[in-house]
mmCIF file of C-alpha atoms and ligand atoms in Angstrom:
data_model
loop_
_atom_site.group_PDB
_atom_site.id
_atom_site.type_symbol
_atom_site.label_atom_id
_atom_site.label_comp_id
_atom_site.label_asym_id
_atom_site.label_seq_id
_atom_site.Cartn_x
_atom_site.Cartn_y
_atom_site.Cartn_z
ATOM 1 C CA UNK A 1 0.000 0.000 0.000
ATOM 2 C CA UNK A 2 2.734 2.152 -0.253
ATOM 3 C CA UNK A 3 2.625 3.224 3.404
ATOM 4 C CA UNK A 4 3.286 2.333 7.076
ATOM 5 C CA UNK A 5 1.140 0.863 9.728
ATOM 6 C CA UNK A 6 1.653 0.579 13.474
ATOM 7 C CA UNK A 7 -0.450 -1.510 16.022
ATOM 8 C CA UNK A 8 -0.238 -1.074 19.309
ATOM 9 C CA UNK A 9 -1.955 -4.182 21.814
ATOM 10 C CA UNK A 10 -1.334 -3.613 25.817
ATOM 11 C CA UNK A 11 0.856 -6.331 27.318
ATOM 12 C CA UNK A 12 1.414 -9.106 25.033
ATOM 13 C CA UNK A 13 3.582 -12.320 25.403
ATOM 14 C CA UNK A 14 5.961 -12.955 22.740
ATOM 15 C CA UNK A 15 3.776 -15.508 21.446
ATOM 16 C CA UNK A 16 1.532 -13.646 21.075
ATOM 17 C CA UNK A 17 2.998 -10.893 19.163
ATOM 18 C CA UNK A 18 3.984 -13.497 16.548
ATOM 19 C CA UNK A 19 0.237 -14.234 16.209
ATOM 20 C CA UNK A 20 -0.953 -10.806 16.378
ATOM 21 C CA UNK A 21 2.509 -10.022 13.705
ATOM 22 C CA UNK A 22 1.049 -12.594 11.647
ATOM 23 C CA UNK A 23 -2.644 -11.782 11.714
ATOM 24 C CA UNK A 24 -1.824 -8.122 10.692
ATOM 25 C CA UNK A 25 0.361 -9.245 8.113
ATOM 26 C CA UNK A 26 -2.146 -11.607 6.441
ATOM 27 C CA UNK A 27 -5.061 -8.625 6.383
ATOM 28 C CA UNK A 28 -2.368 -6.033 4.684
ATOM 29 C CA UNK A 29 -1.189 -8.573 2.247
ATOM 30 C CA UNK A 30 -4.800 -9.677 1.234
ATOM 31 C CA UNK A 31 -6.282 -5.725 0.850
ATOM 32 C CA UNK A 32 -3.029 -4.908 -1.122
ATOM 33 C CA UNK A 33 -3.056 -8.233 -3.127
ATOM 34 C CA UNK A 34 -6.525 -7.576 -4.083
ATOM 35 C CA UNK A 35 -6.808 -3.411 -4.157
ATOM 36 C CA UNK A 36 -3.366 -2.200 -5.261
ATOM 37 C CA UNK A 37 -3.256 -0.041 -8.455
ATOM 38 C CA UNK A 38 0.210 -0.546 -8.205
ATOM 39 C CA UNK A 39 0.162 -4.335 -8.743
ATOM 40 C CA UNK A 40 -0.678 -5.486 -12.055
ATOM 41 C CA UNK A 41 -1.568 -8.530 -10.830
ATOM 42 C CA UNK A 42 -4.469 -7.143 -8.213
ATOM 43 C CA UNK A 43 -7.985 -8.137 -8.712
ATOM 44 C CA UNK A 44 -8.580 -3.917 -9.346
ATOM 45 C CA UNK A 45 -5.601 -4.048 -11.677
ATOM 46 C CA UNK A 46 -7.593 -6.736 -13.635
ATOM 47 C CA UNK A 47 -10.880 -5.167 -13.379
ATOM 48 C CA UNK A 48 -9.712 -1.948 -14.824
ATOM 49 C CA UNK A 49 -7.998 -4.186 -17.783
ATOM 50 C CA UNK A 50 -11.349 -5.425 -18.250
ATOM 51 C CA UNK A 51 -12.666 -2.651 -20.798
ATOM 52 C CA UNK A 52 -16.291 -4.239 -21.451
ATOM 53 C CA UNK A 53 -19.828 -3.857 -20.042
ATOM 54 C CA UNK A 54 -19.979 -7.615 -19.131
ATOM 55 C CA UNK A 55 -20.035 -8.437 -15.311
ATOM 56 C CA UNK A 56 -16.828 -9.118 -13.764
ATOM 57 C CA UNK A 57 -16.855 -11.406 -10.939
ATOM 58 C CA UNK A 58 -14.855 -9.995 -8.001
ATOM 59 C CA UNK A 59 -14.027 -11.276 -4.375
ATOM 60 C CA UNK A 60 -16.088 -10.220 -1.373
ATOM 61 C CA UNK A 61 -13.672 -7.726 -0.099
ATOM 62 C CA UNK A 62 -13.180 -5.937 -3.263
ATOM 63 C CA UNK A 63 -16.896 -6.252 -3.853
ATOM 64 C CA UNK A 64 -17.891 -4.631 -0.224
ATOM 65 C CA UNK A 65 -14.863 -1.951 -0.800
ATOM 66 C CA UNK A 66 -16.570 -1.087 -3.898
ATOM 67 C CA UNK A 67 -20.120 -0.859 -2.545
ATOM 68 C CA UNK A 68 -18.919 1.108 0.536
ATOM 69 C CA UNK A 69 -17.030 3.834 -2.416
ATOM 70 C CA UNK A 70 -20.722 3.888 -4.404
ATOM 71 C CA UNK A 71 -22.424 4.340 -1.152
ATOM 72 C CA UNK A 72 -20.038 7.181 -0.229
ATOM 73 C CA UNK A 73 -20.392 8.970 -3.593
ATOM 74 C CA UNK A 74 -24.290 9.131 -3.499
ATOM 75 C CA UNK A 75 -23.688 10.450 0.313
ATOM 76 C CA UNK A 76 -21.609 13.332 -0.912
ATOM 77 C CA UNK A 77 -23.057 14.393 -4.127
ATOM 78 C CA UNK A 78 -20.037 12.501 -5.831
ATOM 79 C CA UNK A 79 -17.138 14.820 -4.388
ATOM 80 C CA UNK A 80 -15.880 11.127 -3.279
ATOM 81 C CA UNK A 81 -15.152 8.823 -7.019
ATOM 82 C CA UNK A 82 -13.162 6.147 -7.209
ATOM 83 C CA UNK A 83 -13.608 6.384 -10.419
ATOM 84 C CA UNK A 84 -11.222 9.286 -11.129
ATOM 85 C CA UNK A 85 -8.131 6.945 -11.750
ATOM 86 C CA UNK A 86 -7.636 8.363 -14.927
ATOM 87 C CA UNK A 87 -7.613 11.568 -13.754
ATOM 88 C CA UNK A 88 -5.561 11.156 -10.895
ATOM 89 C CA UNK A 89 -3.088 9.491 -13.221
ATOM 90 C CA UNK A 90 -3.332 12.578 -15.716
ATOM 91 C CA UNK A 91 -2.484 14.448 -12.867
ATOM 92 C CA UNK A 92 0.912 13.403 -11.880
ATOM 93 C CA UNK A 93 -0.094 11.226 -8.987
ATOM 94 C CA UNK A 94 -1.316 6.950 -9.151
ATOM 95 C CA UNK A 95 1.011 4.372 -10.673
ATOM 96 C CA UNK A 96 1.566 6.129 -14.516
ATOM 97 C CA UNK A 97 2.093 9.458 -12.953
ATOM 98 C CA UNK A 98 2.188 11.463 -15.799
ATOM 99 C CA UNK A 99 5.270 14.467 -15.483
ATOM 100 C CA UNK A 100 3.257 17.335 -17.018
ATOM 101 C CA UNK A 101 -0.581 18.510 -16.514
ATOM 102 C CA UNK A 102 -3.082 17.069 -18.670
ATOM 103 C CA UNK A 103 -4.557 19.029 -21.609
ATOM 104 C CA UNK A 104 -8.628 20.831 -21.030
ATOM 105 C CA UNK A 105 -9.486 18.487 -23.734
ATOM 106 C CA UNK A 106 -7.671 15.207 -21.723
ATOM 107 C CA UNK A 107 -9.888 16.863 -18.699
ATOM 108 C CA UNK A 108 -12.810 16.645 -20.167
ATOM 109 C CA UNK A 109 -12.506 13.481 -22.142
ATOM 110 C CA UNK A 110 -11.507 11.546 -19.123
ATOM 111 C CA UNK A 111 -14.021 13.190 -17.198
ATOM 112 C CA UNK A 112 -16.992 11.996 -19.720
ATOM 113 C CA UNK A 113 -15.106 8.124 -19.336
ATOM 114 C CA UNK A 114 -15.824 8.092 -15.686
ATOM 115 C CA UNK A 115 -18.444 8.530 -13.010
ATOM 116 C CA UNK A 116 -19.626 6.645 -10.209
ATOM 117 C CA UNK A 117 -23.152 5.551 -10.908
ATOM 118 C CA UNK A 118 -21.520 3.989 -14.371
ATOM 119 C CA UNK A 119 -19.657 1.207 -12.373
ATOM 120 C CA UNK A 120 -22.835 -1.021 -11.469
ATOM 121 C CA UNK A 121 -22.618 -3.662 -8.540
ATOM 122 C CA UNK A 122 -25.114 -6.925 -8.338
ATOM 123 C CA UNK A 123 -24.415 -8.024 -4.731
ATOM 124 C CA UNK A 124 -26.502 -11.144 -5.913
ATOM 125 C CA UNK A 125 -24.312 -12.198 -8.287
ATOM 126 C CA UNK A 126 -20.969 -10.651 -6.333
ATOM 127 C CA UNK A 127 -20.330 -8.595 -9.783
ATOM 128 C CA UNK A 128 -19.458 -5.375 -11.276
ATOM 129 C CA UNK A 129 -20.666 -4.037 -14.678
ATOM 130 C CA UNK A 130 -18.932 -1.453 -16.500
ATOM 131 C CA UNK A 131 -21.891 1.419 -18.241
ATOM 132 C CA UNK A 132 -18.981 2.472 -19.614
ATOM 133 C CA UNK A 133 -16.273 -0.061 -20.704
ATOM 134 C CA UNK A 134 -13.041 2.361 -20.270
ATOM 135 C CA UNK A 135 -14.345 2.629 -16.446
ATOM 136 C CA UNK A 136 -11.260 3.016 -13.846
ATOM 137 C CA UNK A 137 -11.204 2.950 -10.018
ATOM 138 C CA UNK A 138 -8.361 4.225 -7.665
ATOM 139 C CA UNK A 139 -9.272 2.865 -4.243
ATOM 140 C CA UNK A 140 -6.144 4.652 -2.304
ATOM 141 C CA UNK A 141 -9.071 6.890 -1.150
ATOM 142 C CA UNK A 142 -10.917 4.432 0.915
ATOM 143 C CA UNK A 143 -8.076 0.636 0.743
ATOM 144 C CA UNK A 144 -6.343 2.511 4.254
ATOM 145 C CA UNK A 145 -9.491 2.908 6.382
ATOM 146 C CA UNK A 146 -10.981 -0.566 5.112
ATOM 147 C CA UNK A 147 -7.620 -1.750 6.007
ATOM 148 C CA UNK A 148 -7.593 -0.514 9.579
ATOM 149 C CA UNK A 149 -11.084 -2.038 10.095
ATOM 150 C CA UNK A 150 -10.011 -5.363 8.878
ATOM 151 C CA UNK A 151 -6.941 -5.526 11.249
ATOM 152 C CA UNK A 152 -9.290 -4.097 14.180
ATOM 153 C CA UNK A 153 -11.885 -6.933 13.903
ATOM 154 C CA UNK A 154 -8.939 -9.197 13.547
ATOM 155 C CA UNK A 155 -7.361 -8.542 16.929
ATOM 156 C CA UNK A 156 -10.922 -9.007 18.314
ATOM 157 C CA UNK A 157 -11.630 -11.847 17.334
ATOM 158 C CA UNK A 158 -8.468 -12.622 18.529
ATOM 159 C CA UNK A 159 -9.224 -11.704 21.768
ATOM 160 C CA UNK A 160 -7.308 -8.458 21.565
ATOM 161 C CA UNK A 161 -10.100 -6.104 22.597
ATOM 162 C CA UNK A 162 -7.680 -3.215 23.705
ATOM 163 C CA UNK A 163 -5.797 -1.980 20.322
ATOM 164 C CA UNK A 164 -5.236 0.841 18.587
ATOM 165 C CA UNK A 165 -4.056 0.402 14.715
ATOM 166 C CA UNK A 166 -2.906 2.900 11.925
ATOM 167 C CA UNK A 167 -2.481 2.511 8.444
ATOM 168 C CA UNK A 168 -1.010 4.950 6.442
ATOM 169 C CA UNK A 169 -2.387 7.932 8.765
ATOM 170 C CA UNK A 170 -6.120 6.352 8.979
ATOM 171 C CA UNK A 171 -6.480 4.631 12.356
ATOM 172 C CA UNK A 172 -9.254 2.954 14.532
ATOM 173 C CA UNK A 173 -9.087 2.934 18.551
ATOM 174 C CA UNK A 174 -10.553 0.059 20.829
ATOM 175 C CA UNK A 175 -11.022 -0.091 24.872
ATOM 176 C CA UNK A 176 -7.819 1.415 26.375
ATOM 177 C CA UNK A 177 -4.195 1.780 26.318
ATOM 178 C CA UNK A 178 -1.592 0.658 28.255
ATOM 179 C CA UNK A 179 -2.140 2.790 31.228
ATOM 180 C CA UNK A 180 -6.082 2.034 31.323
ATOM 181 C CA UNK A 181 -7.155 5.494 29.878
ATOM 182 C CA UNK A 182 -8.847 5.975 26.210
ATOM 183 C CA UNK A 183 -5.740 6.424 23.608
ATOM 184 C CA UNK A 184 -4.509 9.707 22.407
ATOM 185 C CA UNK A 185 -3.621 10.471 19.287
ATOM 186 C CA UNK A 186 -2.161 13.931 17.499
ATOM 187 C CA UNK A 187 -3.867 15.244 14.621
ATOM 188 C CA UNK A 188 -0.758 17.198 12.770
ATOM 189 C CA UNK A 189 -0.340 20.412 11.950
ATOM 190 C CA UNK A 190 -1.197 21.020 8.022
ATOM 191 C CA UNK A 191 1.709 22.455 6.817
ATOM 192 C CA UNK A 192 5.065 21.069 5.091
ATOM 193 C CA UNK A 193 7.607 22.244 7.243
ATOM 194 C CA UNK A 194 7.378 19.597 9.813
ATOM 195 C CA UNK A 195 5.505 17.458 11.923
ATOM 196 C CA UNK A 196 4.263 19.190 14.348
ATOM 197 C CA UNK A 197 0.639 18.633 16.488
ATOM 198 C CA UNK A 198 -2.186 20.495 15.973
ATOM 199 C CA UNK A 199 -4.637 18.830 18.464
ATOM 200 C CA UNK A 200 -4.382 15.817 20.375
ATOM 201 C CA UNK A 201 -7.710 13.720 20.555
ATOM 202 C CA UNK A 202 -8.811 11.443 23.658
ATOM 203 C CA UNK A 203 -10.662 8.530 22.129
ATOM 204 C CA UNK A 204 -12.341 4.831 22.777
ATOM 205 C CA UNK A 205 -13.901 2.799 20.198
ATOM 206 C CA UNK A 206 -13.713 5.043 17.075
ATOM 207 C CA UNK A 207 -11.859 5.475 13.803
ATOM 208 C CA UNK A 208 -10.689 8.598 12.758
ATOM 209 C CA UNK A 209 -9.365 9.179 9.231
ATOM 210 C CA UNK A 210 -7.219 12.429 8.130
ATOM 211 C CA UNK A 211 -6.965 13.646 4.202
ATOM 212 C CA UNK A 212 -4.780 16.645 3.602
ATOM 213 C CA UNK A 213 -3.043 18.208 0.803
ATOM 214 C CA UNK A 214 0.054 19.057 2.575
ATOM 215 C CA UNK A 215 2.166 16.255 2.346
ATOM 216 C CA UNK A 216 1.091 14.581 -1.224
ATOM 217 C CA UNK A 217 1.090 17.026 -3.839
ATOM 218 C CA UNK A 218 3.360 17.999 -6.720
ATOM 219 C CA UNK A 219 3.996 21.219 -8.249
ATOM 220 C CA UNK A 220 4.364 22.525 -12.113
ATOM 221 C CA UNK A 221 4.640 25.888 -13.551
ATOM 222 C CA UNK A 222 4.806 27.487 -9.968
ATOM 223 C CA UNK A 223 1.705 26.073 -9.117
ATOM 224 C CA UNK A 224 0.588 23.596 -6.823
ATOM 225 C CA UNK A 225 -1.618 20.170 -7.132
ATOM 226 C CA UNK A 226 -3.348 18.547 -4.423
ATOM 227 C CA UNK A 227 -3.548 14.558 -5.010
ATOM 228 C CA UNK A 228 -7.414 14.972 -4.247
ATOM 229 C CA UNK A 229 -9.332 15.348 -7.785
ATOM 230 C CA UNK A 230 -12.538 17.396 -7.861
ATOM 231 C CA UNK A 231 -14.496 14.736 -10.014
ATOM 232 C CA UNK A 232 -16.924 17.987 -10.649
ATOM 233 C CA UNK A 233 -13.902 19.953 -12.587
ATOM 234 C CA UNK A 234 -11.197 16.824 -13.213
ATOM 235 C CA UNK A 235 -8.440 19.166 -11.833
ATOM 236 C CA UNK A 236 -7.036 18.754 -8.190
ATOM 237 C CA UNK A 237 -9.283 19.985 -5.180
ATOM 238 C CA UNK A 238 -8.843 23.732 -4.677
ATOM 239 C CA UNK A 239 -10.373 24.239 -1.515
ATOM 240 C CA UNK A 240 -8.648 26.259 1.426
ATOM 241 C CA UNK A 241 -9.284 23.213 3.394
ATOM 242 C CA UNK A 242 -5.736 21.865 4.128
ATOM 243 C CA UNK A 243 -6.884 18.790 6.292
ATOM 244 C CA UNK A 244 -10.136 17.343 6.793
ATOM 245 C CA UNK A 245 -10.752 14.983 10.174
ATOM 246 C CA UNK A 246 -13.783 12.509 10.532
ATOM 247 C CA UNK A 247 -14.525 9.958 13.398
ATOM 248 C CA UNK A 248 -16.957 7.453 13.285
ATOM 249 C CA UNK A 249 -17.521 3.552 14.110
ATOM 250 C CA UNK A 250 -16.161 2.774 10.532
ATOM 251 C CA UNK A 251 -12.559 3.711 9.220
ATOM 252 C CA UNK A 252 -13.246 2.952 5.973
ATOM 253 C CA UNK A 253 -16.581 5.124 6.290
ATOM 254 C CA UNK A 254 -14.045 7.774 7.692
ATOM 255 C CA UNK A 255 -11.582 7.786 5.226
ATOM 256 C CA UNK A 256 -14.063 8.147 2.337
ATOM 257 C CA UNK A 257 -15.254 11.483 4.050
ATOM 258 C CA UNK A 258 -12.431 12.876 5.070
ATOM 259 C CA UNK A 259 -11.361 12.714 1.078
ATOM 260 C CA UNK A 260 -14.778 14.220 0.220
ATOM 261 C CA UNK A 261 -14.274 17.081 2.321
ATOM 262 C CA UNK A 262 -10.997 18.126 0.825
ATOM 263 C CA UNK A 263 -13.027 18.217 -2.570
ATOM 264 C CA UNK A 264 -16.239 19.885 -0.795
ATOM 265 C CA UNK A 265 -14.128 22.522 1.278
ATOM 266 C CA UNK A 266 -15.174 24.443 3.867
ATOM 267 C CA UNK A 267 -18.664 25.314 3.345
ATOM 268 C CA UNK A 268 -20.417 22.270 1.797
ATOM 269 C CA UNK A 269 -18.381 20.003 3.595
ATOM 270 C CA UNK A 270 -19.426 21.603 7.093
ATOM 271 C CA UNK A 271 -23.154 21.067 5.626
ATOM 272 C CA UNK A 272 -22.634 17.332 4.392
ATOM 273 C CA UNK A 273 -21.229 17.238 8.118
ATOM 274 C CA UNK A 274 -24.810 18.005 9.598
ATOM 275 C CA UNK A 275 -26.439 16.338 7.046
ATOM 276 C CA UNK A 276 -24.643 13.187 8.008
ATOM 277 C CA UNK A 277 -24.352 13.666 11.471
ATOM 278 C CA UNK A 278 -20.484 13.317 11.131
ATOM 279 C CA UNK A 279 -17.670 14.159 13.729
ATOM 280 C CA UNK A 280 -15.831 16.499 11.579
ATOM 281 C CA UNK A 281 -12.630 18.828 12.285
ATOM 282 C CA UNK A 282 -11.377 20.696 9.311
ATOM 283 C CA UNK A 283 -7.815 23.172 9.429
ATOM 284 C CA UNK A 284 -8.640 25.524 6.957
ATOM 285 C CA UNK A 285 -6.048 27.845 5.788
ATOM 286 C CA UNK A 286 -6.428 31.718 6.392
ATOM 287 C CA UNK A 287 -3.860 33.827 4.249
ATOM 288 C CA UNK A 288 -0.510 33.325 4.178
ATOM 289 C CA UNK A 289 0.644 31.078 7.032
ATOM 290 C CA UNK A 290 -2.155 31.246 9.103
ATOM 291 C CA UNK A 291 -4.627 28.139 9.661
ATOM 292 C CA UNK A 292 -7.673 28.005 11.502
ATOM 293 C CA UNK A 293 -9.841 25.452 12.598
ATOM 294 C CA UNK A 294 -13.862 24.926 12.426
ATOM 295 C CA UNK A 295 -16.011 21.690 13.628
ATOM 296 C CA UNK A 296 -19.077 19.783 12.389
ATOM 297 C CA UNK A 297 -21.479 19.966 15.921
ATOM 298 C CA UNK A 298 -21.415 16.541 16.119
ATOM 299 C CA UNK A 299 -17.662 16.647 16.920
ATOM 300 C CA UNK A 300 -18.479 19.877 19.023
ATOM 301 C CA UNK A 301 -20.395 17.349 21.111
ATOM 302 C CA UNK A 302 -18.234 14.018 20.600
ATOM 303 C CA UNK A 303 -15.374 16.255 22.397
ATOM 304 C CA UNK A 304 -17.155 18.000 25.103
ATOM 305 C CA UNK A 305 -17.885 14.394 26.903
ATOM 306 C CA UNK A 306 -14.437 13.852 27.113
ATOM 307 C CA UNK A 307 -14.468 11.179 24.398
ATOM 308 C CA UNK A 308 -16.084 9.050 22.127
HETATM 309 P P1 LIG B 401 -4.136 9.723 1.469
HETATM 310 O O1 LIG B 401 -3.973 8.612 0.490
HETATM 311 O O2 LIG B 401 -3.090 10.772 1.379
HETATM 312 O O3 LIG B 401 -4.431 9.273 2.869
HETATM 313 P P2 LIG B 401 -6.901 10.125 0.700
HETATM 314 O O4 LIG B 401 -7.490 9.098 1.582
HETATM 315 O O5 LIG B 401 -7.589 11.441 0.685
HETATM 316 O O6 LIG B 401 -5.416 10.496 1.045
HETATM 317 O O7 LIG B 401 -6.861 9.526 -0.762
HETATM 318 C C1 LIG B 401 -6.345 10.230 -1.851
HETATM 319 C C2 LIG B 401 -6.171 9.310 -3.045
HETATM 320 O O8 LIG B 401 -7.449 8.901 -3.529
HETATM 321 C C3 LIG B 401 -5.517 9.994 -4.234
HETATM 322 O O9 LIG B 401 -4.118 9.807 -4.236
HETATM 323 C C4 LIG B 401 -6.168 9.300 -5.420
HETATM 324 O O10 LIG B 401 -5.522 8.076 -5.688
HETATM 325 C C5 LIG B 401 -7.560 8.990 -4.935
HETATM 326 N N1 LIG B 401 -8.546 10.088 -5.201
HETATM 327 C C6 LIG B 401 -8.291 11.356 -5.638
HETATM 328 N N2 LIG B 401 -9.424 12.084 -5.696
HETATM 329 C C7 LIG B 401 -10.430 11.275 -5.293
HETATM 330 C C8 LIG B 401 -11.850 11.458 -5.143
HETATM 331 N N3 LIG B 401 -12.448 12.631 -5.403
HETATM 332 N N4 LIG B 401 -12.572 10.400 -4.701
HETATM 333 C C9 LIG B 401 -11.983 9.212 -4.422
HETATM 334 N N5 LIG B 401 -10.665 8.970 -4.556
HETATM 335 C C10 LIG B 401 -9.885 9.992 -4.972
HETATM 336 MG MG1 LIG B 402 -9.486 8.949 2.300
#
C-alpha cells in the first residue's frame, strides 16, 4: 500500500505478538493483493484491464470496498469517485504518474469516461458491470481505512479487545491503552515544514481518518496540485481546506469522508457534516501562514464528553 502501519496491543507475550505479527500481516497482504493499483496482478488491476460492459466477478472484499465507495459517492453528491483513476493518473499522482498537466481536452474526455453511478454492482451475483467499458477505479481513497477495520476486527476476534491500529495515517481505537485510559492520538499540523501537532484527541472505540493536501502534492509551472481530484472539474481539489478529520464507528466510512471534504471545502463540507451527522474537524487555511480550525457539531459534542 505504499505506506506504514503501526499496532499497538497492551501487554502481550511474545507468542503472542507473533500471532498478532502474523494476523496483521495476512489482512495487509490480502487488501493490497486484491486493491493495489500498483500491482498489475491485483484483482482492481484486472478489473480496470477489463474494458467491457460484461459483469466481472470480483471477491467479497473488493466487492464490499466497492459498494462502501458507491455508497459514499451518493452520500456526498459525488465529491468522493473512485472512479477518477484516470484523472488522478493525468495528474501526476497513481502508478503512470504522468510528469506534465493534462490538456482541457484530456480533462474533459476523461471526465466523460468516468463517473460513479456507471460502475454497477449486483451483490446477488458478487459482480461489477462497466456502463462504460473504459471505467477506472483508484481505491487509495478508501483501501487505508478498510484496512484498519479489517486488522481491528482481527485482533478481536483474537481476543485483543484493547488496540489501537494505523495505516497509512487512517487509524481505529478500541477499549484502552496501556495505562487504562482511552488512547490519544495527534492530529498534525497542516503544513510542510514539519511534523508538528495540531490537536491531540482522547478517544475509545472510534476510527478517525485524516486527508490533507500538505504532504502529497506535486507542483508545475509554480503552481501547486493537491492529489485529491474534484471529479466535478477533473483538476485537483482547490479548496482552502488543508486537512479534513472525521470519526466514526467505521474507518473505511471515515476515510471516504475525510477525502470528500478536501473536494467539498469548507462550506459544503461543514453542511454534508450536519447532514450526516459526522464528527468532523477541518484546518482551513487563512492567508498566508495562518490556519484556523472549524467543527461539524457533532464533533463539538463528541469532544465535550471527554471522548467518544
Ligand atoms: P491519502 O492517500 O493521502 O491518505 P486520501 O485518503 O484522501 O489520502 O486519498 C487520496 C487518493 O485517492 C488519491 O491519491 C487518489 O488516488 C484517490 N482520489 C483522488 N481524488 C479522489 C476522489 N475525489 N474520490 C476518491 N478517490 C480519490
Ligand atoms: Mg481517504
Amino acid at each position: 500500500m505504499g505506506t506504514s502501519y503501526r499496532v499497538t496491543v497492551p501487554a502481550t507475550s511474545s507468542s503472542d505478538e507473533s500471532l498478532l505479527r502474523a494476523a496483521v500481516r495476512a489482512e495487509l497482504e490480502l487488501v493490497d493483493g486484491l486493491m493495489s493499483t500498483y500491482r498489475p496482478d491485483s484483482e482492481l488491476s484486472r478489473l480496470n484491464r477489463h474494458r467491457s460492459s460484461e459483469p466481472f466477478h470480483l471477491s467479497p472484499p473488493t466487492f464490499a470496498v466497492l459498494a462502501a465507495a458507491r455508497a459514499a459517492s451518493a452520500a456526498t453528491g459525488g465529491a468522493f469517485d473512485v472512479t477518477v483513476a484516470p484523472l488522478v493518473n493525468a495528474w501526476g499522482f497513481g502508478p503512470a504518474g504522468a510528469t506534465v498537466p493534462p490538456s482541457e481536452e484530456l480533462v474533459a474526455s476523461l471526465l466523460r469516461d468516468s463517473g460513479w453511478a456507471k460502475l454497477l454492482l449486483d451483490p446477488a451475483a458478487g459482480t461489477a458491470r462497466k456502463a462504460e467499458p473504459r471505467l477506472q477505479c483508484d481505491l487509495s481513497a478508501i483501501a487505508k481505512g478498510y484496512a484498519v477495520d479489517r486488522i481491528s476486527a482481527a485482533l478481536e476476534e483474537l481476543g485483543f479487545s484493547d488496540h489501537l491500529v494505523e495505516v497509512g495515517g487512517e487509524l481505529r481505537a478500541r477499549g484502552s491503552n496501556p495505562e487504562g485510559q482511552s488512547w490519544r492520538v495527534g492530529i498534525e499540523r497542516p503544513d510542510t515544514s514539519g511534523r508538528l501537532v495540531q490537536r491531540i484527541l482522547r478517544i475509545r472505540d472510534v476510527a478517525v481518518a485524516t486527508s490533507g493536501d500538505y504532504r502529497n502534492f506535486r507542483e508545475a509551472g509554480g503552481e501547486r496540485y493537491s492529489h485529491v481530484i474534484d471529479p466535478r472539474t477533473g483538476r485537483p481539489a482547490s479548496s482552502l481546506v488543508a486537512s479534513a478529520t472525521v470519526l466514526d464507528a467505521s474507518a473505511i466510512r471515515a476515510d471516504a469522508f475525510a477525502t470528500a471534504l478536501l473536494v467539498l471545502g469548507e462550506d459544503e463540507g461543514l453542511a454534508l457534516a450536519e447532514r450526516e451527522n459526522l464528527a468532523v474537524l477541518l484546518i482551513v487555511r487563512n492567508g498566508e501562514n495562518a490556519l484556523r480550525e472549524t467543527t461539524s457539531s457533532r464533533f463539538r459534542a463528541t469532544m465535550s464528553l471527554g471522548s467518544p
